[in-house]
mmCIF file of C-alpha atoms and ligand atoms in Angstrom:
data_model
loop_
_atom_site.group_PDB
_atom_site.id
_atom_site.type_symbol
_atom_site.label_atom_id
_atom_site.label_comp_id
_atom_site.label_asym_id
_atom_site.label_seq_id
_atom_site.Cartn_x
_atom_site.Cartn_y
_atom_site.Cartn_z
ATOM 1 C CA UNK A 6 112.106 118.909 102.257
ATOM 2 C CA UNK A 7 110.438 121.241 100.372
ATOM 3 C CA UNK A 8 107.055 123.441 99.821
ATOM 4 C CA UNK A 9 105.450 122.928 97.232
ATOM 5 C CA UNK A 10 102.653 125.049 95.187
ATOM 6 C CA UNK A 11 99.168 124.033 96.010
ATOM 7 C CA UNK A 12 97.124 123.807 92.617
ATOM 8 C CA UNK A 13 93.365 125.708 93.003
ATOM 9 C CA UNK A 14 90.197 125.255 91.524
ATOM 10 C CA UNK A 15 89.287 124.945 88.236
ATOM 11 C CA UNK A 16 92.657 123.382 87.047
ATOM 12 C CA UNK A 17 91.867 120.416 85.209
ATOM 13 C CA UNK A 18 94.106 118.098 86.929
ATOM 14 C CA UNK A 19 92.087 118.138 90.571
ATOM 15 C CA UNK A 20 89.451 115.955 88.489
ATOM 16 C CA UNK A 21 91.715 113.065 87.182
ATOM 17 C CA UNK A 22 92.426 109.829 89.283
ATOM 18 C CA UNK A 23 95.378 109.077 90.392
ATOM 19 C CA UNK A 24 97.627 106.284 90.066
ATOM 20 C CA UNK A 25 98.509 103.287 92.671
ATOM 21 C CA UNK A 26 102.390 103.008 93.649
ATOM 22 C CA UNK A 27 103.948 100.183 93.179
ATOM 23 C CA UNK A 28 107.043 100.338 95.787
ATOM 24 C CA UNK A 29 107.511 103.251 98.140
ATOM 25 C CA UNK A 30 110.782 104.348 96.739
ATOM 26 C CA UNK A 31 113.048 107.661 97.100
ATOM 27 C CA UNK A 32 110.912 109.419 95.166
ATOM 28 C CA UNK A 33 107.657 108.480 96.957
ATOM 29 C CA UNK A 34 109.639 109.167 100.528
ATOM 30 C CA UNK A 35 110.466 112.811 98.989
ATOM 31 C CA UNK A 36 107.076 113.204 98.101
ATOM 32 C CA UNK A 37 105.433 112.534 101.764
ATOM 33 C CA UNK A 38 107.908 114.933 103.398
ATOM 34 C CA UNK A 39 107.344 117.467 101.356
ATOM 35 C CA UNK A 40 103.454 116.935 101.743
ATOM 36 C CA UNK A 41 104.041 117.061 105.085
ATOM 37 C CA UNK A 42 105.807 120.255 104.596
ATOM 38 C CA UNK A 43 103.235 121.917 102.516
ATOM 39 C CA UNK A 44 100.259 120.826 104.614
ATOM 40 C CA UNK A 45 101.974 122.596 107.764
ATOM 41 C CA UNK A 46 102.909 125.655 105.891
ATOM 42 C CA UNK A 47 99.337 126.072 104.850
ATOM 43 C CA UNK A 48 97.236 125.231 107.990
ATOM 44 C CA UNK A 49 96.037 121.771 106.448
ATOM 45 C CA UNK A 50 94.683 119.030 108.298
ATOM 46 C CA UNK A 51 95.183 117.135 104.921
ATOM 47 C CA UNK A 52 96.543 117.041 101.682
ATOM 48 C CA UNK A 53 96.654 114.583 98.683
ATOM 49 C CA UNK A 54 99.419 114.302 96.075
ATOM 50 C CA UNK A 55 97.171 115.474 93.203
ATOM 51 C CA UNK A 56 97.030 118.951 94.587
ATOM 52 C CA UNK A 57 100.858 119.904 94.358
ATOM 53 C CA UNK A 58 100.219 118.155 90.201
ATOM 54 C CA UNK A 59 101.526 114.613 91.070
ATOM 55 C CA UNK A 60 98.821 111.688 90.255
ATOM 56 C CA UNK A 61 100.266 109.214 92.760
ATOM 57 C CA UNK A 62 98.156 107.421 95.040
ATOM 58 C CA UNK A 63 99.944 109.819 98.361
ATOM 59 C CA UNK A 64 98.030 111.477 100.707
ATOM 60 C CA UNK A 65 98.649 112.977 104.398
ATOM 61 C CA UNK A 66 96.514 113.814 107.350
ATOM 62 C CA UNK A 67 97.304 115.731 110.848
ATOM 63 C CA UNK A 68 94.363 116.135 112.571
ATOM 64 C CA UNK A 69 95.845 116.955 115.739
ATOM 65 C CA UNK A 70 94.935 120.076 117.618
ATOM 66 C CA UNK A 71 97.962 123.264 117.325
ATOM 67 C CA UNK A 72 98.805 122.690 121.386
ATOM 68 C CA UNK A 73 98.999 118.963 121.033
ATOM 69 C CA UNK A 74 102.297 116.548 119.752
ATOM 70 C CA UNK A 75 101.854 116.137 115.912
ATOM 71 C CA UNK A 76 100.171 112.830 114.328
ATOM 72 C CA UNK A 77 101.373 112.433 110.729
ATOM 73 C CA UNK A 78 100.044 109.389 109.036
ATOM 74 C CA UNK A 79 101.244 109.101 105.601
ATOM 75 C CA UNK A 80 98.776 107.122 103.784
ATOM 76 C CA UNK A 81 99.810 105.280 100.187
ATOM 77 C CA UNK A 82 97.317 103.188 98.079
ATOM 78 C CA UNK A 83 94.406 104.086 100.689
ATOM 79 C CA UNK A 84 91.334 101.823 100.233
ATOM 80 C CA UNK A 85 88.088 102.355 102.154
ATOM 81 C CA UNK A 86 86.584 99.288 103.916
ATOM 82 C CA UNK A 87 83.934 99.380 106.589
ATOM 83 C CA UNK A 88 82.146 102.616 106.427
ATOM 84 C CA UNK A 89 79.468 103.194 109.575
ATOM 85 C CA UNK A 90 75.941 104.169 108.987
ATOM 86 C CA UNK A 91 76.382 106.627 111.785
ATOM 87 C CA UNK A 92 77.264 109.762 110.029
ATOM 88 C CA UNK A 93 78.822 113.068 111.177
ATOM 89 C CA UNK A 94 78.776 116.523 109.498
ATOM 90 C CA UNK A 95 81.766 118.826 109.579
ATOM 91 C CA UNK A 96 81.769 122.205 107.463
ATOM 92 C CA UNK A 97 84.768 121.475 105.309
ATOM 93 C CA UNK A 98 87.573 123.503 103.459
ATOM 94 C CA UNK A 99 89.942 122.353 101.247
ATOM 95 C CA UNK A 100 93.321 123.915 100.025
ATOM 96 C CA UNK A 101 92.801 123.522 96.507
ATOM 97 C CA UNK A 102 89.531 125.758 96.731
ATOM 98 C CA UNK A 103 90.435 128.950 98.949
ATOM 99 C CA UNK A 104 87.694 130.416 100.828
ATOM 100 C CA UNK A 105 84.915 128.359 100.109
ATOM 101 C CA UNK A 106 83.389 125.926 103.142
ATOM 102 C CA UNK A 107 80.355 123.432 103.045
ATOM 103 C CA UNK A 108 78.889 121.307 104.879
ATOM 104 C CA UNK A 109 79.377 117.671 104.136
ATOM 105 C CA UNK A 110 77.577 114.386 105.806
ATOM 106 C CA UNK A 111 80.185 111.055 105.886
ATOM 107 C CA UNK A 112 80.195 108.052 107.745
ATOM 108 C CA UNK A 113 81.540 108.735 110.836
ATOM 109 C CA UNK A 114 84.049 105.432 111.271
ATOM 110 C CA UNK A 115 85.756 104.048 108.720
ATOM 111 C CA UNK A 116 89.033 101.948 108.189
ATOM 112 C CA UNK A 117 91.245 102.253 106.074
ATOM 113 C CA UNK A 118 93.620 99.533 104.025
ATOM 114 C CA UNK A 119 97.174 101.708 103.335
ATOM 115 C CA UNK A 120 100.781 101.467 103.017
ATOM 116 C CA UNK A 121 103.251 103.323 104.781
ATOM 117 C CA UNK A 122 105.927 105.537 104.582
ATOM 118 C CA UNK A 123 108.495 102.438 105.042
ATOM 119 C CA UNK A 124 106.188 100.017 102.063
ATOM 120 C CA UNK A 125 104.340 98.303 105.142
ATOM 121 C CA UNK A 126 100.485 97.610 105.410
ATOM 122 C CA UNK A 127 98.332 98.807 107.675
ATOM 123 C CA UNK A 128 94.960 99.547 108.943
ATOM 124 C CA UNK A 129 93.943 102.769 109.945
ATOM 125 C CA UNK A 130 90.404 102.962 112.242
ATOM 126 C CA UNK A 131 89.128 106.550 111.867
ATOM 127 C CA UNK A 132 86.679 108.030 114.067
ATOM 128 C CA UNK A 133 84.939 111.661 113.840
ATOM 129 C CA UNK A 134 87.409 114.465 112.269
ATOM 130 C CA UNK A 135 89.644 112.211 111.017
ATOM 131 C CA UNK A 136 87.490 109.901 109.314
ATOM 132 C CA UNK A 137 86.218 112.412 107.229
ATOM 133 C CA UNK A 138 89.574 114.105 107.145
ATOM 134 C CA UNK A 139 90.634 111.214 105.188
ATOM 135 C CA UNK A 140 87.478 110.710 103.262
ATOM 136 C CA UNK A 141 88.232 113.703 101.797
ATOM 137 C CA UNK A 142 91.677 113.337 101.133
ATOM 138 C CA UNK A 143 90.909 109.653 99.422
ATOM 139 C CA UNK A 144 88.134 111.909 97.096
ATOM 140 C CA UNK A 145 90.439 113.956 96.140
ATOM 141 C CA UNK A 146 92.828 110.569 95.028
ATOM 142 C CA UNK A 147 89.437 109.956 92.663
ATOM 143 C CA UNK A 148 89.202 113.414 91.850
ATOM 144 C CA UNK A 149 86.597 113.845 93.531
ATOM 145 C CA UNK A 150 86.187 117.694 95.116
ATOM 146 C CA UNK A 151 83.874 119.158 98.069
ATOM 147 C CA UNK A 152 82.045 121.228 95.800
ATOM 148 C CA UNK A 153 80.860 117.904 93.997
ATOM 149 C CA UNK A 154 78.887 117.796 96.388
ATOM 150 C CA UNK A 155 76.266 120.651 95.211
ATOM 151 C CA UNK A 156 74.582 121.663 92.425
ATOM 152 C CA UNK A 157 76.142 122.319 89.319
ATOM 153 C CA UNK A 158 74.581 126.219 89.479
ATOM 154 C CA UNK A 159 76.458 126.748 92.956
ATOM 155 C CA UNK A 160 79.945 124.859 91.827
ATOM 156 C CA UNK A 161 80.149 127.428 88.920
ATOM 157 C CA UNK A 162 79.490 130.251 90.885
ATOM 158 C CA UNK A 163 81.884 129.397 93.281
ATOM 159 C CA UNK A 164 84.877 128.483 90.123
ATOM 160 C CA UNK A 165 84.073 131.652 88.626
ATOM 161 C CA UNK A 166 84.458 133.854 92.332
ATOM 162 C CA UNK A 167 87.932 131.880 92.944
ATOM 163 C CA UNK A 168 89.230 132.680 89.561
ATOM 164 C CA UNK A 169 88.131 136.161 89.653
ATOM 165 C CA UNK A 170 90.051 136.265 93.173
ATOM 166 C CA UNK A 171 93.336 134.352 91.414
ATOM 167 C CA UNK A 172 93.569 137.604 89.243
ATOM 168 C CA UNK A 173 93.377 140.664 91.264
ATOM 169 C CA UNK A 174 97.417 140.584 91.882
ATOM 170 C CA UNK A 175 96.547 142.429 95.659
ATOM 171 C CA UNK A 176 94.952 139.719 97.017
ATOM 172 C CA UNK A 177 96.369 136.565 98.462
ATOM 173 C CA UNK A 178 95.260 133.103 100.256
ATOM 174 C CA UNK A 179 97.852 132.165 102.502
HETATM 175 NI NI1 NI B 28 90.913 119.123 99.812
#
């Protein structure tokens, strides 16, 4: 396993959609772990193959608490189905846009049609944190980002004070 390097706001390739797998091969395995790895290393509750530059369909979540046993689901070729019209609102992060939280309103259950690590399908049922844990995650899959969510007068502020931040050499988001 290895870390790899989390791609930030405004690189181009956080807005392209990525690609179904066809068969969950070496390659794909490789890929989860080191998601896995990455997510940990960074204090991630989630993180989607786009943001270490790979458009495969890949994403991970952990959304369980520091103290408690660790719940990886590796999710490949996630589809949405069932959304409720009960919502909940979390103030969200993401890795790919350091420092920057906002409030977002999703469904609060959904399930989810995936693959897994070992090419089997599933269903996933998420409720609460994790259903818009992997909301977000699926987004980014469609490149799709959190600050899509406002105004185009607050996303370019908040492009222009993260790439300001990327070049003072002093400074770093760990
Ligand atoms: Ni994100």
């Amino acid at each position: 396993m290895s870390i790899r390097e989390i791609i930030t706001v405004p690189d181009e390739i956080l807005k392209k959609i990525s690609d179904p797998i066809e068969k969950v091969g070496v390659n794909e395995k490789k890929l989860i772990d080191d998601l896995f790895e990455t997510m940990y290393n960074s204090n991630g509750i989630g993180l989607a193959a786009v943001q270490v530059g790979i458009l495969k369909r890949i994403l991970v979540v952990d959304v369980s608490n520091k103290d408690e046993k660790k719940q990886p689901i590796a999710l490949v070729n996630p589809v949405i189905r069932n959304l409720s019209s009960e919502t909940s609102v979390y103030e969200e992060g993401c890795l790919s846009i350091p420092e920057t939280f906002i409030e977002i309103e999703r469904p609060k259950i959904c399930e989810v049609d995936y693959i897994d690590k070992k090419g089997e399908k599933k269903i996933l049922k998420c409720d609460g944190l994790l259903s818009t844990c992997v909301q977000h995650e699926i987004n980014h899959l469609d490149g799709k980002l959190i600050i899509d969510h406002l105004s185009k007068l607050k996303k370019d502020f908040i492009i222009k004070k993260i790439s300001k931040v990327k070049k003072n050499p002093d400074r770093i988001v760990v």
